[in-house]
Short mmCIF file of C-alpha atoms in Angstrom, two decimals:
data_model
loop_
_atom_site.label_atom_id
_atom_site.label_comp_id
_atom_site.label_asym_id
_atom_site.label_seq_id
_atom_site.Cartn_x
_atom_site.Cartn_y
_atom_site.Cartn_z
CA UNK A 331 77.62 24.01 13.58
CA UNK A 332 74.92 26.05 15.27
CA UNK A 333 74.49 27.82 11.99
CA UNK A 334 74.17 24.63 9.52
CA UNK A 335 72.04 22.81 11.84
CA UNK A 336 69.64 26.15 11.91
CA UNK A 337 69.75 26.42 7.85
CA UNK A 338 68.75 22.41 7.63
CA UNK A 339 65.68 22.64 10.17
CA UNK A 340 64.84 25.74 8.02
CA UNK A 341 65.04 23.72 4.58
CA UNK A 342 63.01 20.17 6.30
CA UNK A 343 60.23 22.35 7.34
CA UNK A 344 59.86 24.05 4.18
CA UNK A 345 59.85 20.57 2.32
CA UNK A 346 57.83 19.48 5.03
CA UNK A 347 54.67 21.76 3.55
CA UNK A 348 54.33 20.64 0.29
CA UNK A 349 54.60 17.38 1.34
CA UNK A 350 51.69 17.48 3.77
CA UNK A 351 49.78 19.71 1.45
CA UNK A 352 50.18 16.43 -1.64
CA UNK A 353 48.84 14.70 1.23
CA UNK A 354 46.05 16.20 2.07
CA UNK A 355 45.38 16.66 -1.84
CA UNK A 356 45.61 13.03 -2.42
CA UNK A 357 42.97 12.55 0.78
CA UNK A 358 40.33 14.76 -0.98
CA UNK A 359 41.05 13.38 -4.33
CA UNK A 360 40.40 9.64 -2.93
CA UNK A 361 37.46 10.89 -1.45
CA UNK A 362 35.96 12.49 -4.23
CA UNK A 363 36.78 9.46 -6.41
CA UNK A 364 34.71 7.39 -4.19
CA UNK A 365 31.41 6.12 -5.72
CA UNK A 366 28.42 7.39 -4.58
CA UNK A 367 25.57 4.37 -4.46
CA UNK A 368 23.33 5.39 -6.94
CA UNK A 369 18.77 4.17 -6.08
CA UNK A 370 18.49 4.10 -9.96
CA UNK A 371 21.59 2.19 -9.72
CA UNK A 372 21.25 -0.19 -7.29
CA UNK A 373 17.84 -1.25 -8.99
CA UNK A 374 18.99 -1.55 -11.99
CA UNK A 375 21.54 -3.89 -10.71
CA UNK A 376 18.91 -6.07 -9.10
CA UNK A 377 18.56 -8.12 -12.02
CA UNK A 378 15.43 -9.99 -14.21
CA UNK A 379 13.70 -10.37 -11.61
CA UNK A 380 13.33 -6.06 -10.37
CA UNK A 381 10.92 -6.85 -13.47
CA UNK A 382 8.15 -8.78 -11.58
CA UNK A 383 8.80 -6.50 -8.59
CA UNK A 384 7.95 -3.23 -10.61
CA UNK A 385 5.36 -4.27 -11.99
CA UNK A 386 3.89 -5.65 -8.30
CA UNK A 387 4.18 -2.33 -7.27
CA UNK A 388 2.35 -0.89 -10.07
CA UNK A 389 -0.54 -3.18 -9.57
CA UNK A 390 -0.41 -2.21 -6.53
CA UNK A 391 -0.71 1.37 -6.86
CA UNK A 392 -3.31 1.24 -9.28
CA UNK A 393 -5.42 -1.08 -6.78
CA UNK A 394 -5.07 1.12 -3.70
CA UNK A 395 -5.97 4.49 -5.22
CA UNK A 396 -8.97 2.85 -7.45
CA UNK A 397 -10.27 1.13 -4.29
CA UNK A 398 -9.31 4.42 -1.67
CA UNK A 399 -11.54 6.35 -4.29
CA UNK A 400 -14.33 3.79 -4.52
CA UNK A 401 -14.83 3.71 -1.20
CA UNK A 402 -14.75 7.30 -0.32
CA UNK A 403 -17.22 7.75 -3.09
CA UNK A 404 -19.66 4.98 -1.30
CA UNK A 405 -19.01 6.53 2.00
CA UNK A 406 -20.63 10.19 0.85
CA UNK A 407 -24.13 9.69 3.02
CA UNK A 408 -27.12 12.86 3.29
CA UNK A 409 -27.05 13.27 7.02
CA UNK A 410 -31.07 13.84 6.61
CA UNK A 411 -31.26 10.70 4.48
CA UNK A 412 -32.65 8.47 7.16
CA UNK A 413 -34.79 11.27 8.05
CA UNK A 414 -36.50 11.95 4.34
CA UNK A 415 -37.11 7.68 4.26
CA UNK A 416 -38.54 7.84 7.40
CA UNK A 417 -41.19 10.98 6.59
CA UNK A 418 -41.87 9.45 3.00
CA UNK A 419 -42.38 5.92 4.63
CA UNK A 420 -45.08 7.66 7.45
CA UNK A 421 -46.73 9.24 4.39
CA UNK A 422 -46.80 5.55 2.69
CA UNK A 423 -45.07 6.92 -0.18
CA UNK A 424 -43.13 3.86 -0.49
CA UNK A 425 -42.35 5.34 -4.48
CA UNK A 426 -40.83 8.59 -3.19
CA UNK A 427 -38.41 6.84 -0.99
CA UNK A 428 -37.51 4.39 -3.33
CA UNK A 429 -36.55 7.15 -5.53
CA UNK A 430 -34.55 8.92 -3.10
CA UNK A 431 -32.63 5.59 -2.35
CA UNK A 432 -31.69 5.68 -6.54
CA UNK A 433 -30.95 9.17 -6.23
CA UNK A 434 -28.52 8.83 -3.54
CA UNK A 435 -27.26 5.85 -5.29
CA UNK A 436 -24.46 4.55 -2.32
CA UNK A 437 -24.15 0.96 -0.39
CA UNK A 438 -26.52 2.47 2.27
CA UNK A 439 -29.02 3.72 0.52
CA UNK A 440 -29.08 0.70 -2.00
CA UNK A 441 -29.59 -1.67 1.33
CA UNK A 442 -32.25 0.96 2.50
CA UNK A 443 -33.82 0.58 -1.13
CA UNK A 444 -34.08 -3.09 -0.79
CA UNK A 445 -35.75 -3.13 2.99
CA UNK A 446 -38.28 -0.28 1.61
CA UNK A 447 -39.30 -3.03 -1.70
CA UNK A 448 -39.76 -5.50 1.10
CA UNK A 449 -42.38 -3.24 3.31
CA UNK A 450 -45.50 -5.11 4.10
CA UNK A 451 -44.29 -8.70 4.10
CA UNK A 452 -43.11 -10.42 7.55
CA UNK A 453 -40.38 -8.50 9.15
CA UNK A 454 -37.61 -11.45 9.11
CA UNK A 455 -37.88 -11.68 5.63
CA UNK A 456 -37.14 -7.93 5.27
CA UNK A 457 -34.49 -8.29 7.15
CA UNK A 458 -33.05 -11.42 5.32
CA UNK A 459 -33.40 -9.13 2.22
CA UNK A 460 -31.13 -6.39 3.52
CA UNK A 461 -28.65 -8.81 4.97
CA UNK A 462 -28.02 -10.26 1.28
CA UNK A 463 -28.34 -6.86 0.22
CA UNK A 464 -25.44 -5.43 2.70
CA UNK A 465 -23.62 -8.59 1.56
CA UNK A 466 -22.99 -7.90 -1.81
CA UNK A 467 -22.05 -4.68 -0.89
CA UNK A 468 -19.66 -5.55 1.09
CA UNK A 469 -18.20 -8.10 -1.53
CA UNK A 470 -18.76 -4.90 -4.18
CA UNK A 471 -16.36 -2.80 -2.01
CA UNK A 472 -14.11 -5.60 -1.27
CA UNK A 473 -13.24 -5.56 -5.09
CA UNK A 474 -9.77 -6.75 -5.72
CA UNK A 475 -8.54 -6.31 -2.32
CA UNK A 476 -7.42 -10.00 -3.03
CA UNK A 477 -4.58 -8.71 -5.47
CA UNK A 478 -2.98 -6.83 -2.62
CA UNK A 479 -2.92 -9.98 -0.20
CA UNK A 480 -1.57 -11.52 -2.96
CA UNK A 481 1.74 -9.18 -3.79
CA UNK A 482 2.04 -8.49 -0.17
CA UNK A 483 2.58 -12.56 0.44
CA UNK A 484 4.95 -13.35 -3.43
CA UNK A 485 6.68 -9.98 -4.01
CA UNK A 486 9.21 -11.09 -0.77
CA UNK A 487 9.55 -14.17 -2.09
CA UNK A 488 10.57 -12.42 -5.75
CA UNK A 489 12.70 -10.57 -3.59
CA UNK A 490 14.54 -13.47 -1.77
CA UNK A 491 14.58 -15.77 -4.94
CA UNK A 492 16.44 -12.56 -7.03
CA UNK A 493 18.88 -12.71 -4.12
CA UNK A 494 19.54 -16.59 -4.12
CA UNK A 495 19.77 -16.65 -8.19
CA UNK A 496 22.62 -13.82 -7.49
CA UNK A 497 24.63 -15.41 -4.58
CA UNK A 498 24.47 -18.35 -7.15
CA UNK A 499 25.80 -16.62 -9.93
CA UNK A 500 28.28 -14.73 -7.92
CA UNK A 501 30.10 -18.00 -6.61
CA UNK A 502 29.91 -19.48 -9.83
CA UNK A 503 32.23 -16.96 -10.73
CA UNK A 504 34.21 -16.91 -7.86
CA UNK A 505 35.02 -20.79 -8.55
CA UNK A 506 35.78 -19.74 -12.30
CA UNK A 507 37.94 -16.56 -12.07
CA UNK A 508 39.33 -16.73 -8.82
CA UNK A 509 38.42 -15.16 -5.16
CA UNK A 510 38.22 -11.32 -4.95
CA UNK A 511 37.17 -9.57 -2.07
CA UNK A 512 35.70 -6.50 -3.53
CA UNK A 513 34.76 -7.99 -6.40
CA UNK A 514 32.02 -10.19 -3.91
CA UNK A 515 31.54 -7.99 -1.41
CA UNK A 516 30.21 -5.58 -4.32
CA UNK A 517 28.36 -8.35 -6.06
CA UNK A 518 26.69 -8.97 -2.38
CA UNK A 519 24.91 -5.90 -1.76
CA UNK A 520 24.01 -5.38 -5.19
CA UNK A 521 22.34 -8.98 -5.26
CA UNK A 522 20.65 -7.87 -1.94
CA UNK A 523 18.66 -5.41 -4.02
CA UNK A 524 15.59 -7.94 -5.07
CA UNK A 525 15.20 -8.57 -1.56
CA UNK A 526 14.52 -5.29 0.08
CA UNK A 527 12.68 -3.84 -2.87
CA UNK A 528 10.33 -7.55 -2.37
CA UNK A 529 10.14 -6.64 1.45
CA UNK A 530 9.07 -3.17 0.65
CA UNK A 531 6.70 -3.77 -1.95
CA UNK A 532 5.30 -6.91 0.31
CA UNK A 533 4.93 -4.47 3.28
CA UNK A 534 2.91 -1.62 1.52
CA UNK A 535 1.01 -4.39 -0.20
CA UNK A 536 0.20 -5.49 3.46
CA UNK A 537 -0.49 -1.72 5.02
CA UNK A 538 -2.38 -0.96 1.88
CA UNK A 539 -4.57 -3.80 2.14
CA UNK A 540 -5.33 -3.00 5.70
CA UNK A 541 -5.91 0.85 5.61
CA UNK A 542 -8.71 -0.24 3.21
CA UNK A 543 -10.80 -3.17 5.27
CA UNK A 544 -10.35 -0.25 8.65
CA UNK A 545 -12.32 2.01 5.61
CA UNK A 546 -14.51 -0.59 4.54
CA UNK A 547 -15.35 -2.16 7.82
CA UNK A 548 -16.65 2.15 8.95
CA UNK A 549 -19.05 1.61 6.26
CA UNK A 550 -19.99 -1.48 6.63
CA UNK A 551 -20.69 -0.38 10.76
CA UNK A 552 -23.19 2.81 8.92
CA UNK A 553 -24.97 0.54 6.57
CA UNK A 554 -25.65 -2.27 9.93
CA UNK A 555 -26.88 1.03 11.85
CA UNK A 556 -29.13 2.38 9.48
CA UNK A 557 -30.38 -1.02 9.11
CA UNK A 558 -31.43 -1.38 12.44
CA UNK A 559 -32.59 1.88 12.50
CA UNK A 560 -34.41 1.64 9.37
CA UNK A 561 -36.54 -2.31 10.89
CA UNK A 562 -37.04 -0.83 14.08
CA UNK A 563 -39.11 2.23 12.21
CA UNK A 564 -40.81 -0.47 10.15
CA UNK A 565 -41.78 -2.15 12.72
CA UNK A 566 -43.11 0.55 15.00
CA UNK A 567 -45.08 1.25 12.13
CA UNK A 568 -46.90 -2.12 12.20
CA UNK A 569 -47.39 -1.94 15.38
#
């Protein structure tokens, strides 16, 4: 007895191995046969309406990097601009400084430009003429700004509406063909899609837009500074 029950331990434990090791085999191979979620994927299974949404975000690329480079371009100042107005102006040669205003050809130096034409008439009107000056530069650099409000406040609703269109669709079919559980969870997260690529788009829209009024609002700050540097000058001058 002692000896049979030693030879059938011996012969269970040997079947016992290849029996774990189909196991473990069948583990990895369900593993590996998961699906792996897929960005190019998942958008493409966002529907019609990833269409509107792609093209949001190429709008809104386009805007920020035209407008970033616009703006960095008016920001380039001469540090011994101010300085050259102020010798030419001493020297009355109102002609050389409006030249060097055209040279430098930037929202400063355009509002600078506009206070020199204005030298020798009553110093609120001067100042008048730089304010509306400074205003349309302000408008010039605020240039389609507008757009990015605008896809930062419709591409979530794109977003949602994608997502409400699917959940519609999805228990359409659920009434038609019968209830599956993987069949909606799947069609959930998939429909789900339009809405965070609407929330994403809307929030760069958003930061975007903001990043570039902070940038516009530093210039705007030079061009009231030089201003007021510029009619206190003038008006030394008279006096």
């Amino acid at each position: 007895m002692n000896f049979l029950t030693i030879l059938l331990q011996a012969t269970q434990s040997v079947n016992a191995v290849p029996a774990d090791s189909l196991t473990k085999a069948a583990q990895q191979e369900a593993a590996a046969s998961v699906e792996k979620i897929s960005l190019f994927h998942l958008l493409m299974e966002g529907g019609a309406l990833m269409i509107p949404l792609l093209l949001c975000s190429i709008i809104l690329v386009y805007v920020f990097v035209e407008r970033l480079l616009a703006i960095r371009k008016a920001s380039v100042v001469d540090p011994s601009f101010m300085g050259r107005i102020k010798d030419q102006i001493e020297s009355n040669n109102y002609a050389a400084a409006t030249a060097t205003c055209k040279a430098a050809n930037n929202p400063l130096a355009r509002v600078i430009e506009k206070g020199v034409s204005r030298i020798g008439k009553p110093l609120d009107y001067v100042e008048k003429s730089m304010e509306n000056a400074g205003r349309l530069e302000l408008y010039s650099m605020e240039k389609n700004l507008s757009v990015l409000t605008t896809i930062a406040g419709i591409a979530p609703i794109i977003g949602f509406l994608g997502t409400i269109a699917g959940m519609i669709i999805l228990f359409f079919n659920v009434q038609h063909q019968g209830f599956s559980l993987e069949t909606i969870a799947g069609g959930i997260y998939t429909k789900m899609v339009t809405s965070a690529s609407g929330l994403i788009i809307g929030l760069l829209a958003y930061v975007s837009n903001a990043y570039l009024n902070a940038q516009i609002n530093k210039q705007v700050n030079r061009i009231e500074s030089a201003s007021v540097e510029f009619l206190d000058f003038v008006q030394d001058i008279k006096h």
